[in-house]
PDB file of C-alpha atoms in Angstrom:
ATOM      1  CA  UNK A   1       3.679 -19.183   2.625  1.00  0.00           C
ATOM      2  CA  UNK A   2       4.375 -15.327   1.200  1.00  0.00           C
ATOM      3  CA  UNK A   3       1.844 -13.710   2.949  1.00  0.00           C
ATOM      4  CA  UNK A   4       2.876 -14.567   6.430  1.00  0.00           C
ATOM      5  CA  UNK A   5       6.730 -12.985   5.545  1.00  0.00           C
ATOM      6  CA  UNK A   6       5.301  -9.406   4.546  1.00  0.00           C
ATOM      7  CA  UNK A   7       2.492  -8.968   7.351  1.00  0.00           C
ATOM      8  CA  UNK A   8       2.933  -5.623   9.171  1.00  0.00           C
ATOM      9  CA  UNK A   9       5.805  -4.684   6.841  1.00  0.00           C
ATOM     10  CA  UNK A  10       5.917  -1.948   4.497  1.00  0.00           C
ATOM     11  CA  UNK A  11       7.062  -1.422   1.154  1.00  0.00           C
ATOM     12  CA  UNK A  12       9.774   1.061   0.168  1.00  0.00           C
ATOM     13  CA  UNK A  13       9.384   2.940  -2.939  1.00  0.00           C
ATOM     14  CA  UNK A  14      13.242   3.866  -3.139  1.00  0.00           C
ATOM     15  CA  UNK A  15      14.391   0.944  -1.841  1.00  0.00           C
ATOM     16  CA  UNK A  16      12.672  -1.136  -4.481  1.00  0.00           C
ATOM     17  CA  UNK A  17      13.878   0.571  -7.119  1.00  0.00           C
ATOM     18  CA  UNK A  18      17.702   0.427  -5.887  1.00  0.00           C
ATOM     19  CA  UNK A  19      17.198  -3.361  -5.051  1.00  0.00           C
ATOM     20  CA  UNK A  20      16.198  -3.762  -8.706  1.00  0.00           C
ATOM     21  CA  UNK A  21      12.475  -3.375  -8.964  1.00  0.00           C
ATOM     22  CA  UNK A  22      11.565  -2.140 -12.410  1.00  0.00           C
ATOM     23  CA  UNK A  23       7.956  -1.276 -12.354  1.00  0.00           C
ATOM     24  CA  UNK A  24       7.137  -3.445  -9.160  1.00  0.00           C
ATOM     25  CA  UNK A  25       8.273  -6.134 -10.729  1.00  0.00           C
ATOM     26  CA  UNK A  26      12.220  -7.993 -10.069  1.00  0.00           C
ATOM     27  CA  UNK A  27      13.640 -11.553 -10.901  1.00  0.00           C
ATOM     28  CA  UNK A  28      16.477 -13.293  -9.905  1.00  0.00           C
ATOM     29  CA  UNK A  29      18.012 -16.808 -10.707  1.00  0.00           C
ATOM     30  CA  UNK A  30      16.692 -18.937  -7.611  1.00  0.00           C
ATOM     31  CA  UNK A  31      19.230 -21.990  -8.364  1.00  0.00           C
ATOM     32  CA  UNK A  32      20.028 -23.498 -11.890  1.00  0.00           C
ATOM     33  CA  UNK A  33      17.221 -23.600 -14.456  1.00  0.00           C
ATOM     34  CA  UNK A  34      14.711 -22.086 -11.944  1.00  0.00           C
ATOM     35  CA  UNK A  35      13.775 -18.336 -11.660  1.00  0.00           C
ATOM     36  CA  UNK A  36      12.138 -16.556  -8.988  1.00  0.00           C
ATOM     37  CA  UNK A  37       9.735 -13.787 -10.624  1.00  0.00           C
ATOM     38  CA  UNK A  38       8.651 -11.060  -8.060  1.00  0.00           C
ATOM     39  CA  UNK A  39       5.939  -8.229  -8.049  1.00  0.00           C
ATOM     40  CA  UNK A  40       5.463  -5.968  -5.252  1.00  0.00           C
ATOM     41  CA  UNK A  41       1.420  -3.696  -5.916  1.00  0.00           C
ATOM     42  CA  UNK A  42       1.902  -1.336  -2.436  1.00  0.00           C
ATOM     43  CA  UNK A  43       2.677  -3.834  -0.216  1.00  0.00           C
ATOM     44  CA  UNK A  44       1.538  -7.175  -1.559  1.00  0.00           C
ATOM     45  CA  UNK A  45       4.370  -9.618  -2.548  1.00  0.00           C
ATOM     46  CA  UNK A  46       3.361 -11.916  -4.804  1.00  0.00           C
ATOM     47  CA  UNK A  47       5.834 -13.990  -6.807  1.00  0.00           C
ATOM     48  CA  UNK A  48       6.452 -17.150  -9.233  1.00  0.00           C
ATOM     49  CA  UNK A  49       8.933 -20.049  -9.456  1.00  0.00           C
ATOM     50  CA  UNK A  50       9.608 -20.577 -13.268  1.00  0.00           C
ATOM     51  CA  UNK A  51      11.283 -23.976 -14.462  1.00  0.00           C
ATOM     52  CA  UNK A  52      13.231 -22.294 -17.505  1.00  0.00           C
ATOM     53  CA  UNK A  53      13.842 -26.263 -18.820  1.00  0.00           C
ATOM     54  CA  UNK A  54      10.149 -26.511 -18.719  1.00  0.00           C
ATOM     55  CA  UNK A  55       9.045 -23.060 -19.627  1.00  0.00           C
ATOM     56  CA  UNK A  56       6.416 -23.526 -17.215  1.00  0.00           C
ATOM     57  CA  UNK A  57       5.730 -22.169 -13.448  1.00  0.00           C
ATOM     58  CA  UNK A  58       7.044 -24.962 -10.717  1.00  0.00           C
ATOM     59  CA  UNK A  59       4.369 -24.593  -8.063  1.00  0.00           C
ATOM     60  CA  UNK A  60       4.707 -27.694  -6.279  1.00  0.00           C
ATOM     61  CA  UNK A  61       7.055 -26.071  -3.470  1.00  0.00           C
ATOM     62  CA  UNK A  62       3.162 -24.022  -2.458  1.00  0.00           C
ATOM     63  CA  UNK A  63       1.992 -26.783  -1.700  1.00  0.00           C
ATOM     64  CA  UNK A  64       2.338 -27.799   1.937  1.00  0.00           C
ATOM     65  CA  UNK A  65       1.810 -31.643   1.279  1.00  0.00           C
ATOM     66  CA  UNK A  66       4.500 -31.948  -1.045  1.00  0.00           C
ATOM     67  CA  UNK A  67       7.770 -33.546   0.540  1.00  0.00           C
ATOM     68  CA  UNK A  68      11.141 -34.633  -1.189  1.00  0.00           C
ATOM     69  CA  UNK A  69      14.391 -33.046  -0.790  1.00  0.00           C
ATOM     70  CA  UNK A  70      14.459 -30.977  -3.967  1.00  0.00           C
ATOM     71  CA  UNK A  71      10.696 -29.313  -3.133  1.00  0.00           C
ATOM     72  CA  UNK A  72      12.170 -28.731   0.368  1.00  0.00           C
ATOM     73  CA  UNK A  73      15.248 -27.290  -1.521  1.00  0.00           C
ATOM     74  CA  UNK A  74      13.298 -24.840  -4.007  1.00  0.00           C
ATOM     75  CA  UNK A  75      10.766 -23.660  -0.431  1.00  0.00           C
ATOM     76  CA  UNK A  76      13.483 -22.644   1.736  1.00  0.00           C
ATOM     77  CA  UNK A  77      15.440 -20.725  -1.253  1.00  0.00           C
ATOM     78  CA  UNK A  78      12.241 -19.184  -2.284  1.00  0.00           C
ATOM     79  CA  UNK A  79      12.022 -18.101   1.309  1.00  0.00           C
ATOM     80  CA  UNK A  80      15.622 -17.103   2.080  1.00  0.00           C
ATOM     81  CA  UNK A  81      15.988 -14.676  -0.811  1.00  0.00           C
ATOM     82  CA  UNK A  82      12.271 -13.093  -0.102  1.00  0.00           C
ATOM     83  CA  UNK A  83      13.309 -12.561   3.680  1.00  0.00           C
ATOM     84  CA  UNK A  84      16.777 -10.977   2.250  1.00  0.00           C
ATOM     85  CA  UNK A  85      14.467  -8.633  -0.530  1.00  0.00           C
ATOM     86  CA  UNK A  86      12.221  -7.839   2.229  1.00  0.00           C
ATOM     87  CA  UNK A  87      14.729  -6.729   4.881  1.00  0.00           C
ATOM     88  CA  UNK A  88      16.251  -4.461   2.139  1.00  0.00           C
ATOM     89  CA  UNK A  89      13.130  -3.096   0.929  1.00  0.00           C
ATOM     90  CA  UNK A  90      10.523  -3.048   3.349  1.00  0.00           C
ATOM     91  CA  UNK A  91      10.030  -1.357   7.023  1.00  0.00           C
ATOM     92  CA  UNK A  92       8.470  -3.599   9.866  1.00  0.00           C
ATOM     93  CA  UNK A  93       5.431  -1.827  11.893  1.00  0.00           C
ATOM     94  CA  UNK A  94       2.537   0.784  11.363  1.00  0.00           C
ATOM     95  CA  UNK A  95       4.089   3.710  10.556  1.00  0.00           C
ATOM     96  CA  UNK A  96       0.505   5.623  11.505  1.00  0.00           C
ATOM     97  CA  UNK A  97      -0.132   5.695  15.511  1.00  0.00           C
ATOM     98  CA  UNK A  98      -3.648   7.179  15.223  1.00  0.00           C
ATOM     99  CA  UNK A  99      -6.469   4.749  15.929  1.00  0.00           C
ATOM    100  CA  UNK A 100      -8.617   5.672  13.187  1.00  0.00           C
ATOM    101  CA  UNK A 101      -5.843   5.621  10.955  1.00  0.00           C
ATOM    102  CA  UNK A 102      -5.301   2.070  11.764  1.00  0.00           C
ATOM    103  CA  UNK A 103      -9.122   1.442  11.623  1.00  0.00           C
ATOM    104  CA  UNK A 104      -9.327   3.104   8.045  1.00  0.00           C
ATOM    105  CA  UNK A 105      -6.551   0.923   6.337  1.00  0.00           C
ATOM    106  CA  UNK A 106      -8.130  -2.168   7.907  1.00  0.00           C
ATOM    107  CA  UNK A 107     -11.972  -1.280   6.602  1.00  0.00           C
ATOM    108  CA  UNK A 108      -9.965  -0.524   3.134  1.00  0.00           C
ATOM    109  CA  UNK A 109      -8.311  -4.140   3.066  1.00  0.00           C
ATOM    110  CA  UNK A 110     -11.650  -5.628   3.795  1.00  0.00           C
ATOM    111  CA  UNK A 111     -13.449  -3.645   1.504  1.00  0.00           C
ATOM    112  CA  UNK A 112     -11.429  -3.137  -1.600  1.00  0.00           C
ATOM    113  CA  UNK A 113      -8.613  -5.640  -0.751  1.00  0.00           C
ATOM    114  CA  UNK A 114      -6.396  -3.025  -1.507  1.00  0.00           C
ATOM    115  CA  UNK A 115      -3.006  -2.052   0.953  1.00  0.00           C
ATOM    116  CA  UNK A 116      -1.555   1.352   1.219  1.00  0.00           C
ATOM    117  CA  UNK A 117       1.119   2.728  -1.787  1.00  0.00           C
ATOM    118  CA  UNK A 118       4.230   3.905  -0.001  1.00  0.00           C
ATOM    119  CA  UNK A 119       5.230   5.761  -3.263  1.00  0.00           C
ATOM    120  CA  UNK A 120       7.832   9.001  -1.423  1.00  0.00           C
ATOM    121  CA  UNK A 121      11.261   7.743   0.026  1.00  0.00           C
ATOM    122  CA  UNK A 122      11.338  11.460   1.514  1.00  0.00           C
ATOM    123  CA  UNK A 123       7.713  11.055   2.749  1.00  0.00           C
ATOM    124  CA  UNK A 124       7.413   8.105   4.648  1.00  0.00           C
ATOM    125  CA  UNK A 125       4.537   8.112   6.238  1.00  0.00           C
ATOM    126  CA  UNK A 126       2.353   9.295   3.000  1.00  0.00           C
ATOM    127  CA  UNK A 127       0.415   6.885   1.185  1.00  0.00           C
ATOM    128  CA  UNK A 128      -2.057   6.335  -1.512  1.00  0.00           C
ATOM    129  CA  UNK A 129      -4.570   3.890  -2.443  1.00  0.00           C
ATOM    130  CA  UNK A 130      -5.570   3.672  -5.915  1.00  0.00           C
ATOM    131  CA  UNK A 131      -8.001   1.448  -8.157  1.00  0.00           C
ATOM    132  CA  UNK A 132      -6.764  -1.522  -9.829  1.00  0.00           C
ATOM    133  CA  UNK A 133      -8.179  -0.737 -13.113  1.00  0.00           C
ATOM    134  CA  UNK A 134      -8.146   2.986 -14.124  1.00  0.00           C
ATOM    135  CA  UNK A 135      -5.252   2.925 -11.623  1.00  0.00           C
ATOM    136  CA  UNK A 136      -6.682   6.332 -10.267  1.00  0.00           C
ATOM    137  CA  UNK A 137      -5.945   7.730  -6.522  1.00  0.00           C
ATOM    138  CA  UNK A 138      -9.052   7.597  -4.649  1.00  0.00           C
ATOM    139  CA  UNK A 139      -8.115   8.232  -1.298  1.00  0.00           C
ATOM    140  CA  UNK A 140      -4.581   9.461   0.762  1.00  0.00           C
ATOM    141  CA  UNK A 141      -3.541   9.350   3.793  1.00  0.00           C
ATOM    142  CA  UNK A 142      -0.963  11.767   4.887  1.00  0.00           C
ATOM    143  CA  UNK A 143       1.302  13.273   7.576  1.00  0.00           C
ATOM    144  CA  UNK A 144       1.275  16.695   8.088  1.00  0.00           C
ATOM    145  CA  UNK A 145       1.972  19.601  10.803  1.00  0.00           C
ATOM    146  CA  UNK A 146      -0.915  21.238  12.172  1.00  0.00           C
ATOM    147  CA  UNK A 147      -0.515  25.108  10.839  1.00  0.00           C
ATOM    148  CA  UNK A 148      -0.327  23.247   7.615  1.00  0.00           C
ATOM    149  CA  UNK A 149      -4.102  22.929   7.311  1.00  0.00           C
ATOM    150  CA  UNK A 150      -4.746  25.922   9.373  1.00  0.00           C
ATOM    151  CA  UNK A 151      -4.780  23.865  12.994  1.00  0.00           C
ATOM    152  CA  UNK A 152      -3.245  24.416  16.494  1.00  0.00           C
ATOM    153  CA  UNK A 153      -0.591  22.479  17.842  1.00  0.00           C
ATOM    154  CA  UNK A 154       2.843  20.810  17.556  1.00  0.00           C
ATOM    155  CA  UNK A 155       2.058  17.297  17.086  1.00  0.00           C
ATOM    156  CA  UNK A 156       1.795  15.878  13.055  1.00  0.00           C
ATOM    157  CA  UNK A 157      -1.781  15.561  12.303  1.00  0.00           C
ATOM    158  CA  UNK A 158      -2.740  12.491   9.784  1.00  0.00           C
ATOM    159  CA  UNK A 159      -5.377  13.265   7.339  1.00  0.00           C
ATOM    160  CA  UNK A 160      -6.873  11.359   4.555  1.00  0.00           C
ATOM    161  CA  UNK A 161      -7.739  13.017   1.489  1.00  0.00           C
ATOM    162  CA  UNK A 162     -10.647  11.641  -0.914  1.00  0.00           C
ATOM    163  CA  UNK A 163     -12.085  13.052  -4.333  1.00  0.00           C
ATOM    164  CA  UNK A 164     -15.541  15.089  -3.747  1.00  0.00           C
ATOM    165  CA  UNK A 165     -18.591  15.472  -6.222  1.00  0.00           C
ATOM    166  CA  UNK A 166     -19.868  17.877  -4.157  1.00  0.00           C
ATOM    167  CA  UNK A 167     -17.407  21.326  -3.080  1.00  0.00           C
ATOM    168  CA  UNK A 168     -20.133  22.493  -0.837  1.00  0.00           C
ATOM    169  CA  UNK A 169     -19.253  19.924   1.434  1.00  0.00           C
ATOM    170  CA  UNK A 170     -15.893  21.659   2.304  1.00  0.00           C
ATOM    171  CA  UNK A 171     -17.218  23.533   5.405  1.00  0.00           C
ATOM    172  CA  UNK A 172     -13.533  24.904   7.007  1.00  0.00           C
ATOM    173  CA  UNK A 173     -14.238  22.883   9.891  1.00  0.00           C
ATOM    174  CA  UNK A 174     -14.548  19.115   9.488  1.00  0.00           C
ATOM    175  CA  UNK A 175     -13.985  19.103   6.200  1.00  0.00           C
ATOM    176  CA  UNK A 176     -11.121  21.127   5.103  1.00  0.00           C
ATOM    177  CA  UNK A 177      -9.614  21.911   1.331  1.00  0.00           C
ATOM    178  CA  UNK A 178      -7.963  19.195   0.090  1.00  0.00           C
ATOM    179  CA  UNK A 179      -4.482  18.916   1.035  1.00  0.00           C
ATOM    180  CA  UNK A 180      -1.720  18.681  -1.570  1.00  0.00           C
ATOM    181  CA  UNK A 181      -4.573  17.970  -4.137  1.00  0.00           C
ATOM    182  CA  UNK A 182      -6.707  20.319  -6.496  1.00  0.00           C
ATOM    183  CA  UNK A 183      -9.204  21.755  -4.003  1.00  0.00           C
ATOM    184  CA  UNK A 184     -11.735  21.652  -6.731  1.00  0.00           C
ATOM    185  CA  UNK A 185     -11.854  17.864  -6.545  1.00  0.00           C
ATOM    186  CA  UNK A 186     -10.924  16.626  -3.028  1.00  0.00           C
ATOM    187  CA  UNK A 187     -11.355  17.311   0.584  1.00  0.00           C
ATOM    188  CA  UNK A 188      -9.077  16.726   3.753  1.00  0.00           C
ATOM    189  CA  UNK A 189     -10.772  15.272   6.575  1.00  0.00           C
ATOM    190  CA  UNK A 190      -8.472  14.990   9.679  1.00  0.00           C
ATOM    191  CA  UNK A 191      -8.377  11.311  11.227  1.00  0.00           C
ATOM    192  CA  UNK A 192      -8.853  12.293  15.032  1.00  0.00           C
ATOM    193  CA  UNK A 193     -12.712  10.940  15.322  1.00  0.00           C
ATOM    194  CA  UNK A 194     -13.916  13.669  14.597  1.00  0.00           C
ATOM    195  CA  UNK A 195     -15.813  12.292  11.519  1.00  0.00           C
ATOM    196  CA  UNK A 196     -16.778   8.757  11.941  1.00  0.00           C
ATOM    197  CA  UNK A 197     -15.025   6.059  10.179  1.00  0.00           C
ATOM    198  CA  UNK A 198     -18.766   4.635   8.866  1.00  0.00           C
ATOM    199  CA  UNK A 199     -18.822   8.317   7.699  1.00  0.00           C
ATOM    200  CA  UNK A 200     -15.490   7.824   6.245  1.00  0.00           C
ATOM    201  CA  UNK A 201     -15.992   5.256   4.374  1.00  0.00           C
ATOM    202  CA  UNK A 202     -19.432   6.006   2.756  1.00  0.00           C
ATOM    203  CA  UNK A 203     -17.954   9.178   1.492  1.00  0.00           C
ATOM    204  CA  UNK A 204     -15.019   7.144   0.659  1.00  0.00           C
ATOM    205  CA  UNK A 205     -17.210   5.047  -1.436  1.00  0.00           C
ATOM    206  CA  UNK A 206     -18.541   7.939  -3.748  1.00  0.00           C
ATOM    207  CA  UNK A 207     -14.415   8.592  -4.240  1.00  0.00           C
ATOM    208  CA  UNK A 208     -13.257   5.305  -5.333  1.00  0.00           C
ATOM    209  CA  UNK A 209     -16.045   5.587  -8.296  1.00  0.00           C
ATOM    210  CA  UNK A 210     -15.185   9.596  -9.354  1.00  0.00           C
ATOM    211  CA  UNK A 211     -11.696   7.477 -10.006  1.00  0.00           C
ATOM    212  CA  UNK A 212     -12.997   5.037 -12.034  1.00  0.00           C
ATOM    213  CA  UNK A 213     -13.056   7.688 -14.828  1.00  0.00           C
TER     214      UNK A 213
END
């Protein structure tokens, strides 16, 4: 029922936070003795219906067999206020145009089950994907012009950044110093094809365990 709401839209770090969000997390009173508990990780909604009389999470509206007017009742409020959060909050659409880009964040969901962090109001179209336990970055992907990262042209690149055990692999040419990050611990590889996306995601493998420490 939630997940079908947020597809293709994108959280807003600022917008969260102005909305109400206090560490991903806002509630609001859904209709008398019932609370609606919301938590937004990047941009995955997930949220809970609390009976306050019961002290207990009401989860019978999730359940698309269950019929009566008061679990029809508590499933369209539960869905009316999360459209209404989600129209204030969150940004409909890829906000990447680059194929591999696209590619990238879709091997990352199947692989890690993890969505991009939107974390800069000013920065859009910069993101960050981090590990659920130490909670470390282990890979970026970010918007940048070309003479930025020593490149030709007028048209924003998008790079990804990921965290290197190895600095000889910075060569100058598909592997730049990493962007924005200490250059002693990540590389910038810029998403055009150039490197594979297989490629991509083996090295990206060695950087989501350097940030398991």
């Amino acid at each position: 029922m939630i997940d079908p709401l947020f597809k293709n839209w994108h959280a807003n770090a600022a917008a969260l936070k102005k909305y109400g969000f206090v560490n991903g997390k806002w509630s609001t009173t859904l209709m008398p003795d019932f609370t609606l508990r919301v938590a937004v990780l990047g941009d995955t909604v997930s949220c809970t219906v609390f009976d306050e009389a019961a002290q207990a999470p009401y989860t019978l509206f999730l359940q698309p067999s269950a019929t009566g007017a008061f679990v029809a009742k508590v499933r369209a409020t539960v869905i009316a206020t999360l459209t209404d959060m989600r129209d204030a909050c969150f940004t409909q659409g890829s906000v990447y145009h680059q194929a591999q880009t696209l590619e990238l964040i879709d091997k990352i969901a199947q692989v890690y089950d993890l969505t991009p962090e939107f974390l800069w109001a000013k920065f859009p179209t910069n993101a960050v994907f981090r590990r659920t336990d130490s909670k470390k970055w282990f890979a970026a992907i970010l918007t940048v012009q070309p003479d930025r990262i020593n490149r030709t042209g007028k048209k924003p690149l998008e790079i990804l950044d990921l965290r290197m055990a190895d600095p000889l692999q910075v060569d100058g040419i598909n592997y730049l110093p990493g962007y924005h990050m200490n250059k002693k611990s990540w590389f910038t590889v810029v998403l055009d094809g150039a490197v594979s996306t297989e490629q991509l995601m083996t090295l990206m493998a060695t950087s989501y365990q350097l940030a398991a420490k």
